[in-house]
């Protein structure tokens, strides 16, 4: 916010122009954070599913003996 506000001289512009620049920037930052969180959750769920498959295979192999 401060970078856009100061270096792009937004404090001297019309409020509608300021909003048209800041809102998409904030949405972009929010989207990056959301994708990172979603990716971390997907990775954790994938690892847990892989561990569950190994446990099921070990249990079924043990009962066939």
PDB file of C-alpha atoms in Angstrom:
ATOM      1  CA  UNK A   1       0.000   0.000   0.000  1.00  0.00           C
ATOM      2  CA  UNK A   2       2.710   2.463   0.986  1.00  0.00           C
ATOM      3  CA  UNK A   3       4.805   1.654  -2.077  1.00  0.00           C
ATOM      4  CA  UNK A   4       1.921   2.253  -4.454  1.00  0.00           C
ATOM      5  CA  UNK A   5       0.723   5.292  -2.551  1.00  0.00           C
ATOM      6  CA  UNK A   6       4.107   7.054  -2.368  1.00  0.00           C
ATOM      7  CA  UNK A   7       6.096   5.992  -5.430  1.00  0.00           C
ATOM      8  CA  UNK A   8       3.179   6.193  -7.854  1.00  0.00           C
ATOM      9  CA  UNK A   9       2.181   9.576  -6.325  1.00  0.00           C
ATOM     10  CA  UNK A  10      -1.329   8.321  -5.643  1.00  0.00           C
ATOM     11  CA  UNK A  11      -1.923  10.763  -2.807  1.00  0.00           C
ATOM     12  CA  UNK A  12      -2.369  13.511  -5.404  1.00  0.00           C
ATOM     13  CA  UNK A  13      -4.850  11.601  -7.574  1.00  0.00           C
ATOM     14  CA  UNK A  14      -8.634  11.375  -7.588  1.00  0.00           C
ATOM     15  CA  UNK A  15      -9.980   8.845  -5.045  1.00  0.00           C
ATOM     16  CA  UNK A  16     -11.615   6.735  -7.766  1.00  0.00           C
ATOM     17  CA  UNK A  17      -8.278   6.344  -9.546  1.00  0.00           C
ATOM     18  CA  UNK A  18      -6.598   5.407  -6.282  1.00  0.00           C
ATOM     19  CA  UNK A  19      -9.217   2.716  -5.653  1.00  0.00           C
ATOM     20  CA  UNK A  20      -8.913   1.408  -9.204  1.00  0.00           C
ATOM     21  CA  UNK A  21      -5.195   0.802  -8.637  1.00  0.00           C
ATOM     22  CA  UNK A  22      -5.170  -0.300  -5.003  1.00  0.00           C
ATOM     23  CA  UNK A  23      -8.112  -2.718  -5.056  1.00  0.00           C
ATOM     24  CA  UNK A  24      -6.689  -4.987  -7.796  1.00  0.00           C
ATOM     25  CA  UNK A  25      -3.305  -4.924  -6.077  1.00  0.00           C
ATOM     26  CA  UNK A  26      -4.824  -5.966  -2.766  1.00  0.00           C
ATOM     27  CA  UNK A  27      -6.853  -8.682  -4.491  1.00  0.00           C
ATOM     28  CA  UNK A  28      -3.699  -9.976  -6.151  1.00  0.00           C
ATOM     29  CA  UNK A  29      -1.881 -10.173  -2.814  1.00  0.00           C
ATOM     30  CA  UNK A  30      -4.908 -11.912  -1.260  1.00  0.00           C
ATOM     31  CA  UNK A  31      -4.998 -14.419  -4.151  1.00  0.00           C
ATOM     32  CA  UNK A  32      -1.300 -15.258  -3.765  1.00  0.00           C
ATOM     33  CA  UNK A  33      -1.750 -15.860  -0.036  1.00  0.00           C
ATOM     34  CA  UNK A  34      -4.879 -17.962  -0.647  1.00  0.00           C
ATOM     35  CA  UNK A  35      -3.108 -20.105  -3.269  1.00  0.00           C
ATOM     36  CA  UNK A  36      -0.142 -20.677  -0.954  1.00  0.00           C
ATOM     37  CA  UNK A  37      -2.418 -21.777   1.900  1.00  0.00           C
ATOM     38  CA  UNK A  38      -4.458 -24.009  -0.424  1.00  0.00           C
ATOM     39  CA  UNK A  39      -1.295 -25.556  -1.841  1.00  0.00           C
ATOM     40  CA  UNK A  40       0.050 -26.318   1.625  1.00  0.00           C
ATOM     41  CA  UNK A  41      -3.250 -27.960   2.621  1.00  0.00           C
ATOM     42  CA  UNK A  42      -3.318 -29.978  -0.612  1.00  0.00           C
ATOM     43  CA  UNK A  43       0.232 -31.184   0.023  1.00  0.00           C
ATOM     44  CA  UNK A  44      -0.610 -32.218   3.599  1.00  0.00           C
ATOM     45  CA  UNK A  45      -3.762 -34.062   2.488  1.00  0.00           C
ATOM     46  CA  UNK A  46      -1.819 -35.820  -0.269  1.00  0.00           C
ATOM     47  CA  UNK A  47       0.847 -36.954   2.211  1.00  0.00           C
ATOM     48  CA  UNK A  48      -1.816 -38.231   4.626  1.00  0.00           C
ATOM     49  CA  UNK A  49      -3.581 -40.156   1.850  1.00  0.00           C
ATOM     50  CA  UNK A  50      -0.283 -41.752   0.825  1.00  0.00           C
ATOM     51  CA  UNK A  51       0.365 -42.824   4.437  1.00  0.00           C
ATOM     52  CA  UNK A  52      -3.159 -44.290   4.711  1.00  0.00           C
ATOM     53  CA  UNK A  53      -2.560 -46.411   1.602  1.00  0.00           C
ATOM     54  CA  UNK A  54       0.663 -47.790   3.101  1.00  0.00           C
ATOM     55  CA  UNK A  55      -1.113 -48.653   6.362  1.00  0.00           C
ATOM     56  CA  UNK A  56      -3.941 -50.416   4.512  1.00  0.00           C
ATOM     57  CA  UNK A  57      -1.454 -52.406   2.442  1.00  0.00           C
ATOM     58  CA  UNK A  58       0.445 -53.460   5.555  1.00  0.00           C
ATOM     59  CA  UNK A  59      -2.749 -54.559   7.306  1.00  0.00           C
ATOM     60  CA  UNK A  60      -4.068 -56.541   4.338  1.00  0.00           C
ATOM     61  CA  UNK A  61      -0.692 -58.191   3.759  1.00  0.00           C
ATOM     62  CA  UNK A  62      -0.578 -59.244   7.409  1.00  0.00           C
ATOM     63  CA  UNK A  63      -4.031 -60.882   7.317  1.00  0.00           C
ATOM     64  CA  UNK A  64      -3.296 -62.978   4.219  1.00  0.00           C
ATOM     65  CA  UNK A  65      -0.466 -64.866   5.880  1.00  0.00           C
TER      66      UNK A  65
END
